[in-house]
Amino acid sequence: VAVLAVVDDVEADLGLAGDDGVGLLGDDGGELGAAGAHQAGDPDDFAPAQGQADVAHHLRTAQAARAQHQGAGGAARPAGPSLKLPRPLSEMDVTLTDHRGRRVTISDWVGWPSLVFFGFTYCPEVCPTTLSDISLWLDGLGAEADLLNVALITVDPERDTVAALADYLTYFDPRITGHTGTPEEIARATEAFRVRVERQPLGEDDYTMDHTSGVFLFRADGSFSSIIDYHEDRAVTLPKIRRVLT
């Protein structure tokens, strides 16, 4: 069960728990919240009842693709965000490259409600689970989903090339657009969204990325609305998304 943190009247139920289910700490050392993060296992064990088969399918296909071109790795866990809220999109003078090779400036997203998630293609659990959830949310929204700008921004630009993102996203809803860039561009993006990223070594020649796991919601005017917690119940998630569509 997520612990809700209300900051300046914004319901920010943040995905802060590691894979061990222990809540991570904010910059002030205080625990901002905790979510029951899933332990690694069969997708059927934790897929929601509604759309369970679709989630399990998305996870299995994503895991198969990852195993084929990425190799095995340790379990990444979400990293806790800072106490600061994301900047308005209108203030984000950050340019990235999408998975179709087009240069995109984040401030240009103003005018459309936006749903933004940070992740990476080598992520063993949190990212494919969240992208599968997002795909189900878009299905649940029906025609309303076409009004959303849905963006994945990588936290691993070293490995997540345009081609890698394009291949990875074929396993999820086609309305999700992936974004990569230089390490400097990604650092500017994570700073603007107040996302925390930590590179964790896996043996001598491998690594994984801990990162903030929540999904950011922005209104059409670019102002921040709320965060969807990792594995938050669909009954709560869809009304949150619909609020930024009105």
C-alpha atoms as a printed R data frame, in Angstrom:
    type eleno elety resid chain resno       x       y       z
1   ATOM     1    CA   VAL     A     1   0.000   0.000   0.000
2   ATOM     2    CA   ALA     A     2   1.450   3.341  -0.988
3   ATOM     3    CA   VAL     A     3   2.014   5.987   1.648
4   ATOM     4    CA   LEU     A     4   0.707   9.278   0.305
5   ATOM     5    CA   ALA     A     5   2.759  12.425   0.700
6   ATOM     6    CA   VAL     A     6   0.947  15.710   0.108
7   ATOM     7    CA   VAL     A     7   3.259  18.491  -0.989
8   ATOM     8    CA   ASP     A     8   1.826  21.931  -1.678
9   ATOM     9    CA   ASP     A     9  -1.618  20.391  -2.238
10  ATOM    10    CA   VAL     A    10  -0.195  17.976  -4.811
11  ATOM    11    CA   GLU     A    11  -0.930  14.324  -4.166
12  ATOM    12    CA   ALA     A    12   2.514  12.813  -4.699
13  ATOM    13    CA   ASP     A    13   2.253   9.147  -3.949
14  ATOM    14    CA   LEU     A    14   5.824   8.354  -4.851
15  ATOM    15    CA   GLY     A    15   7.313   5.020  -5.856
16  ATOM    16    CA   LEU     A    16  10.058   4.886  -3.256
17  ATOM    17    CA   ALA     A    17  10.482   1.271  -2.229
18  ATOM    18    CA   GLY     A    18  13.351  -0.931  -3.286
19  ATOM    19    CA   ASP     A    19  12.891  -4.502  -4.467
20  ATOM    20    CA   ASP     A    20  13.100  -5.562  -0.834
21  ATOM    21    CA   GLY     A    21   9.988  -3.479  -0.042
22  ATOM    22    CA   VAL     A    22  11.927  -1.094   2.213
23  ATOM    23    CA   GLY     A    23  11.051   2.574   1.779
24  ATOM    24    CA   LEU     A    24  13.923   4.736   0.540
25  ATOM    25    CA   LEU     A    25  14.729   8.067   2.108
26  ATOM    26    CA   GLY     A    26  14.395  11.585   0.784
27  ATOM    27    CA   ASP     A    27  17.184  14.149   0.706
28  ATOM    28    CA   ASP     A    28  16.326  15.289   4.219
29  ATOM    29    CA   GLY     A    29  16.743  11.771   5.597
30  ATOM    30    CA   GLY     A    30  13.018  11.441   6.274
31  ATOM    31    CA   GLU     A    31  11.007   8.635   4.769
32  ATOM    32    CA   LEU     A    32   8.734  10.145   2.144
33  ATOM    33    CA   GLY     A    33   6.705   7.035   1.490
34  ATOM    34    CA   ALA     A    34   6.792   3.345   0.697
35  ATOM    35    CA   ALA     A    35   5.255   1.146  -1.932
36  ATOM    36    CA   GLY     A    36   4.985  -2.631  -1.827
37  ATOM    37    CA   ALA     A    37   7.480  -3.284  -4.574
38  ATOM    38    CA   HIS     A    38   7.162  -6.714  -6.099
39  ATOM    39    CA   GLN     A    39   9.750  -9.392  -5.553
40  ATOM    40    CA   ALA     A    40  11.050 -10.993  -8.759
41  ATOM    41    CA   GLY     A    41   8.892 -13.891  -9.897
42  ATOM    42    CA   ASP     A    42   6.322 -15.064 -12.394
43  ATOM    43    CA   PRO     A    43   4.349 -12.197 -13.993
44  ATOM    44    CA   ASP     A    44   1.090 -14.000 -13.182
45  ATOM    45    CA   ASP     A    45   1.863 -13.645  -9.470
46  ATOM    46    CA   PHE     A    46   1.490  -9.888  -9.473
47  ATOM    47    CA   ALA     A    47  -0.468  -8.849 -12.562
48  ATOM    48    CA   PRO     A    48  -3.746  -7.115 -11.607
49  ATOM    49    CA   ALA     A    49  -6.901  -9.141 -12.043
50  ATOM    50    CA   GLN     A    50  -8.187  -6.793 -14.737
51  ATOM    51    CA   GLY     A    51  -6.033  -7.223 -17.813
52  ATOM    52    CA   GLN     A    52  -3.894  -9.867 -16.083
53  ATOM    53    CA   ALA     A    53  -3.268 -11.791 -19.256
54  ATOM    54    CA   ASP     A    54  -2.185  -8.643 -21.117
55  ATOM    55    CA   VAL     A    55   0.257  -7.634 -18.383
56  ATOM    56    CA   ALA     A    56   1.720 -11.133 -18.227
57  ATOM    57    CA   HIS     A    57   2.093 -11.147 -22.012
58  ATOM    58    CA   HIS     A    58   3.800  -7.740 -22.071
59  ATOM    59    CA   LEU     A    59   6.203  -8.785 -19.323
60  ATOM    60    CA   ARG     A    60   7.095 -12.103 -20.912
61  ATOM    61    CA   THR     A    61   7.732 -10.573 -24.329
62  ATOM    62    CA   ALA     A    62   9.754  -7.735 -22.836
63  ATOM    63    CA   GLN     A    63  11.760 -10.168 -20.730
64  ATOM    64    CA   ALA     A    64  12.384 -12.348 -23.786
65  ATOM    65    CA   ALA     A    65  13.565  -9.372 -25.813
66  ATOM    66    CA   ARG     A    66  15.797  -8.225 -22.978
67  ATOM    67    CA   ALA     A    67  17.323 -11.687 -22.571
68  ATOM    68    CA   GLN     A    68  17.997 -11.866 -26.293
69  ATOM    69    CA   HIS     A    69  19.975  -8.654 -26.700
70  ATOM    70    CA   GLN     A    70  20.945  -7.556 -23.200
71  ATOM    71    CA   GLY     A    71  21.998 -10.623 -21.209
72  ATOM    72    CA   ALA     A    72  21.244 -11.366 -17.587
73  ATOM    73    CA   GLY     A    73  21.603  -8.750 -14.859
74  ATOM    74    CA   GLY     A    74  20.769  -8.058 -11.237
75  ATOM    75    CA   ALA     A    75  17.471  -6.592 -10.132
76  ATOM    76    CA   ALA     A    76  17.353  -2.824 -10.317
77  ATOM    77    CA   ARG     A    77  15.352  -1.008  -7.687
78  ATOM    78    CA   PRO     A    78  13.683   2.378  -7.733
79  ATOM    79    CA   ALA     A    79  15.639   5.235  -6.203
80  ATOM    80    CA   GLY     A    80  13.954   7.836  -4.023
81  ATOM    81    CA   PRO     A    81  13.236  11.237  -5.527
82  ATOM    82    CA   SER     A    82  14.218  14.509  -3.944
83  ATOM    83    CA   LEU     A    83  11.703  16.624  -2.028
84  ATOM    84    CA   LYS     A    84  11.520  19.144  -4.883
85  ATOM    85    CA   LEU     A    85   8.696  18.936  -7.378
86  ATOM    86    CA   PRO     A    86   9.427  18.753 -11.118
87  ATOM    87    CA   ARG     A    87   9.774  22.043 -12.905
88  ATOM    88    CA   PRO     A    88   6.959  23.118 -15.240
89  ATOM    89    CA   LEU     A    89   7.487  21.733 -18.725
90  ATOM    90    CA   SER     A    90   7.591  25.283 -20.064
91  ATOM    91    CA   GLU     A    91  10.827  25.827 -18.122
92  ATOM    92    CA   MET     A    92  12.538  22.675 -19.390
93  ATOM    93    CA   ASP     A    93  14.900  23.853 -22.117
94  ATOM    94    CA   VAL     A    94  16.133  20.306 -22.673
95  ATOM    95    CA   THR     A    95  16.451  18.712 -26.107
96  ATOM    96    CA   LEU     A    96  16.527  14.930 -26.540
97  ATOM    97    CA   THR     A    97  16.295  12.464 -29.437
98  ATOM    98    CA   ASP     A    98  13.213  10.272 -29.715
99  ATOM    99    CA   HIS     A    99  13.217   6.628 -30.794
100 ATOM   100    CA   ARG     A   100  12.411   7.682 -34.366
101 ATOM   101    CA   GLY     A   101  15.550   9.831 -34.524
102 ATOM   102    CA   ARG     A   102  13.811  13.203 -34.203
103 ATOM   103    CA   ARG     A   103  15.156  15.967 -31.962
104 ATOM   104    CA   VAL     A   104  12.543  16.971 -29.376
105 ATOM   105    CA   THR     A   105  12.563  19.868 -26.894
106 ATOM   106    CA   ILE     A   106  10.629  19.110 -23.712
107 ATOM   107    CA   SER     A   107   9.180  22.612 -23.419
108 ATOM   108    CA   ASP     A   108   7.421  21.967 -26.745
109 ATOM   109    CA   TRP     A   109   5.226  19.418 -24.944
110 ATOM   110    CA   VAL     A   110   3.231  22.325 -23.504
111 ATOM   111    CA   GLY     A   111  -0.197  22.194 -25.097
112 ATOM   112    CA   TRP     A   112  -0.744  18.489 -24.435
113 ATOM   113    CA   PRO     A   113  -1.274  16.674 -21.149
114 ATOM   114    CA   SER     A   114   1.853  14.592 -20.571
115 ATOM   115    CA   LEU     A   115   2.675  11.320 -18.862
116 ATOM   116    CA   VAL     A   116   6.433  10.883 -18.346
117 ATOM   117    CA   PHE     A   117   8.403   7.907 -17.034
118 ATOM   118    CA   PHE     A   118  12.154   7.462 -16.549
119 ATOM   119    CA   GLY     A   119  13.618   4.016 -17.128
120 ATOM   120    CA   PHE     A   120  16.039   1.971 -19.231
121 ATOM   121    CA   THR     A   121  15.937  -1.025 -21.537
122 ATOM   122    CA   TYR     A   122  18.206  -3.226 -19.408
123 ATOM   123    CA   CYS     A   123  15.873  -2.821 -16.424
124 ATOM   124    CA   PRO     A   124  14.857  -6.322 -15.291
125 ATOM   125    CA   GLU     A   125  11.516  -5.584 -13.623
126 ATOM   126    CA   VAL     A   126  10.415  -2.054 -12.711
127 ATOM   127    CA   CYS     A   127  10.523  -0.617 -16.244
128 ATOM   128    CA   PRO     A   128   8.800  -3.400 -18.216
129 ATOM   129    CA   THR     A   129   6.200  -3.643 -15.460
130 ATOM   130    CA   THR     A   130   5.520   0.102 -15.582
131 ATOM   131    CA   LEU     A   131   5.455   0.232 -19.378
132 ATOM   132    CA   SER     A   132   3.014  -2.685 -19.376
133 ATOM   133    CA   ASP     A   133   0.886  -0.812 -16.839
134 ATOM   134    CA   ILE     A   134   0.991   2.328 -18.987
135 ATOM   135    CA   SER     A   135  -0.106   0.281 -22.007
136 ATOM   136    CA   LEU     A   136  -3.102  -0.981 -20.028
137 ATOM   137    CA   TRP     A   137  -3.931   2.522 -18.791
138 ATOM   138    CA   LEU     A   138  -3.984   3.780 -22.370
139 ATOM   139    CA   ASP     A   139  -6.285   0.930 -23.341
140 ATOM   140    CA   GLY     A   140  -8.531   1.762 -20.376
141 ATOM   141    CA   LEU     A   141  -8.755   5.423 -21.363
142 ATOM   142    CA   GLY     A   142 -10.087   4.587 -24.804
143 ATOM   143    CA   ALA     A   143 -10.141   7.495 -27.250
144 ATOM   144    CA   GLU     A   144  -9.069   9.887 -24.470
145 ATOM   145    CA   ALA     A   145  -5.597   8.327 -24.548
146 ATOM   146    CA   ASP     A   146  -4.932   9.928 -27.932
147 ATOM   147    CA   LEU     A   147  -4.903  13.324 -26.192
148 ATOM   148    CA   LEU     A   148  -1.885  12.335 -24.072
149 ATOM   149    CA   ASN     A   149   1.799  12.841 -24.775
150 ATOM   150    CA   VAL     A   150   3.367   9.660 -23.343
151 ATOM   151    CA   ALA     A   151   7.149   9.704 -22.945
152 ATOM   152    CA   LEU     A   152   9.828   7.316 -21.719
153 ATOM   153    CA   ILE     A   153  13.157   9.025 -20.984
154 ATOM   154    CA   THR     A   154  16.144   6.756 -20.522
155 ATOM   155    CA   VAL     A   155  18.424   7.003 -17.491
156 ATOM   156    CA   ASP     A   156  21.047   4.892 -19.320
157 ATOM   157    CA   PRO     A   157  22.126   6.812 -22.432
158 ATOM   158    CA   GLU     A   158  25.302   4.736 -22.707
159 ATOM   159    CA   ARG     A   159  23.341   1.642 -23.762
160 ATOM   160    CA   ASP     A   160  19.961   3.051 -24.792
161 ATOM   161    CA   THR     A   161  20.586   4.181 -28.332
162 ATOM   162    CA   VAL     A   162  17.812   5.265 -30.674
163 ATOM   163    CA   ALA     A   163  17.802   1.780 -32.214
164 ATOM   164    CA   ALA     A   164  17.727   0.042 -28.813
165 ATOM   165    CA   LEU     A   165  14.752   2.123 -27.675
166 ATOM   166    CA   ALA     A   166  12.916   1.581 -30.965
167 ATOM   167    CA   ASP     A   167  13.323  -2.195 -30.633
168 ATOM   168    CA   TYR     A   168  12.355  -2.255 -26.951
169 ATOM   169    CA   LEU     A   169   9.199  -0.191 -27.389
170 ATOM   170    CA   THR     A   170   7.749  -2.554 -29.994
171 ATOM   171    CA   TYR     A   171   6.586  -4.663 -27.036
172 ATOM   172    CA   PHE     A   172   4.389  -1.892 -25.617
173 ATOM   173    CA   ASP     A   173   1.673   0.526 -26.703
174 ATOM   174    CA   PRO     A   174   2.808   2.393 -29.861
175 ATOM   175    CA   ARG     A   175   1.712   5.703 -28.345
176 ATOM   176    CA   ILE     A   176   4.704   5.548 -25.963
177 ATOM   177    CA   THR     A   177   7.649   7.509 -27.349
178 ATOM   178    CA   GLY     A   178  11.179   6.796 -26.134
179 ATOM   179    CA   HIS     A   179  13.816   9.480 -25.660
180 ATOM   180    CA   THR     A   180  17.589   9.329 -25.314
181 ATOM   181    CA   GLY     A   181  20.457  11.778 -25.615
182 ATOM   182    CA   THR     A   182  23.994  12.472 -24.556
183 ATOM   183    CA   PRO     A   183  24.862  11.900 -20.896
184 ATOM   184    CA   GLU     A   184  24.786  15.672 -20.455
185 ATOM   185    CA   GLU     A   185  21.315  15.974 -21.995
186 ATOM   186    CA   ILE     A   186  19.946  13.154 -19.848
187 ATOM   187    CA   ALA     A   187  21.491  14.746 -16.750
188 ATOM   188    CA   ARG     A   188  19.693  17.995 -17.569
189 ATOM   189    CA   ALA     A   189  16.422  16.105 -17.996
190 ATOM   190    CA   THR     A   190  16.735  14.238 -14.684
191 ATOM   191    CA   GLU     A   191  17.558  17.497 -12.915
192 ATOM   192    CA   ALA     A   192  14.545  19.254 -14.425
193 ATOM   193    CA   PHE     A   193  12.194  16.445 -13.383
194 ATOM   194    CA   ARG     A   194  13.947  16.076  -9.974
195 ATOM   195    CA   VAL     A   195  14.649  12.426 -10.737
196 ATOM   196    CA   ARG     A   196  17.325  10.607  -8.774
197 ATOM   197    CA   VAL     A   197  19.513   8.129 -10.632
198 ATOM   198    CA   GLU     A   198  22.234   5.919  -9.195
199 ATOM   199    CA   ARG     A   199  24.490   3.656 -11.225
200 ATOM   200    CA   GLN     A   200  25.118   0.364  -9.415
201 ATOM   201    CA   PRO     A   201  27.921  -2.038 -10.437
202 ATOM   202    CA   LEU     A   202  27.125  -5.674 -11.194
203 ATOM   203    CA   GLY     A   203  30.417  -7.534 -11.100
204 ATOM   204    CA   GLU     A   204  33.414  -6.207 -13.007
205 ATOM   205    CA   ASP     A   205  31.948  -5.351 -16.400
206 ATOM   206    CA   ASP     A   206  28.250  -4.764 -15.881
207 ATOM   207    CA   TYR     A   207  25.969  -2.313 -14.107
208 ATOM   208    CA   THR     A   208  22.348  -1.481 -13.461
209 ATOM   209    CA   MET     A   209  20.545   1.776 -12.696
210 ATOM   210    CA   ASP     A   210  18.495   2.621  -9.602
211 ATOM   211    CA   HIS     A   211  16.030   5.360 -10.431
212 ATOM   212    CA   THR     A   212  12.855   7.132  -9.368
213 ATOM   213    CA   SER     A   213  10.037   4.808 -10.373
214 ATOM   214    CA   GLY     A   214   6.977   7.063 -10.355
215 ATOM   215    CA   VAL     A   215   5.148   8.204 -13.480
216 ATOM   216    CA   PHE     A   216   4.891  12.003 -13.734
217 ATOM   217    CA   LEU     A   217   1.648  13.664 -14.837
218 ATOM   218    CA   PHE     A   218   1.563  17.192 -16.266
219 ATOM   219    CA   ARG     A   219  -1.391  19.323 -17.301
220 ATOM   220    CA   ALA     A   220  -1.677  20.770 -20.810
221 ATOM   221    CA   ASP     A   221  -0.303  24.098 -19.576
222 ATOM   222    CA   GLY     A   222   2.876  22.297 -18.514
223 ATOM   223    CA   SER     A   223   2.257  22.469 -14.770
224 ATOM   224    CA   PHE     A   224   2.970  19.413 -12.645
225 ATOM   225    CA   SER     A   225  -0.134  17.527 -11.474
226 ATOM   226    CA   SER     A   226   0.841  14.367  -9.595
227 ATOM   227    CA   ILE     A   227   2.855  11.160  -9.599
228 ATOM   228    CA   ILE     A   228   1.507   7.669 -10.162
229 ATOM   229    CA   ASP     A   229   3.121   5.246  -7.764
230 ATOM   230    CA   TYR     A   230   4.809   2.057  -8.922
231 ATOM   231    CA   HIS     A   231   2.104  -0.632  -9.012
232 ATOM   232    CA   GLU     A   232  -0.620   1.796  -7.956
233 ATOM   233    CA   ASP     A   233  -4.114   0.387  -8.305
234 ATOM   234    CA   ARG     A   234  -5.799   1.005 -11.648
235 ATOM   235    CA   ALA     A   235  -8.904   2.299  -9.843
236 ATOM   236    CA   VAL     A   236  -6.815   5.239  -8.613
237 ATOM   237    CA   THR     A   237  -4.570   5.620 -11.651
238 ATOM   238    CA   LEU     A   238  -7.187   6.241 -14.350
239 ATOM   239    CA   PRO     A   239  -8.976   9.055 -12.461
240 ATOM   240    CA   LYS     A   240  -5.581  10.741 -11.914
241 ATOM   241    CA   ILE     A   241  -4.841  10.629 -15.630
242 ATOM   242    CA   ARG     A   242  -8.316  11.856 -16.520
243 ATOM   243    CA   ARG     A   243  -7.801  14.879 -14.246
244 ATOM   244    CA   VAL     A   244  -4.984  16.148 -16.491
245 ATOM   245    CA   LEU     A   245  -7.137  15.561 -19.558
246 ATOM   246    CA   THR     A   246  -9.865  17.962 -18.377
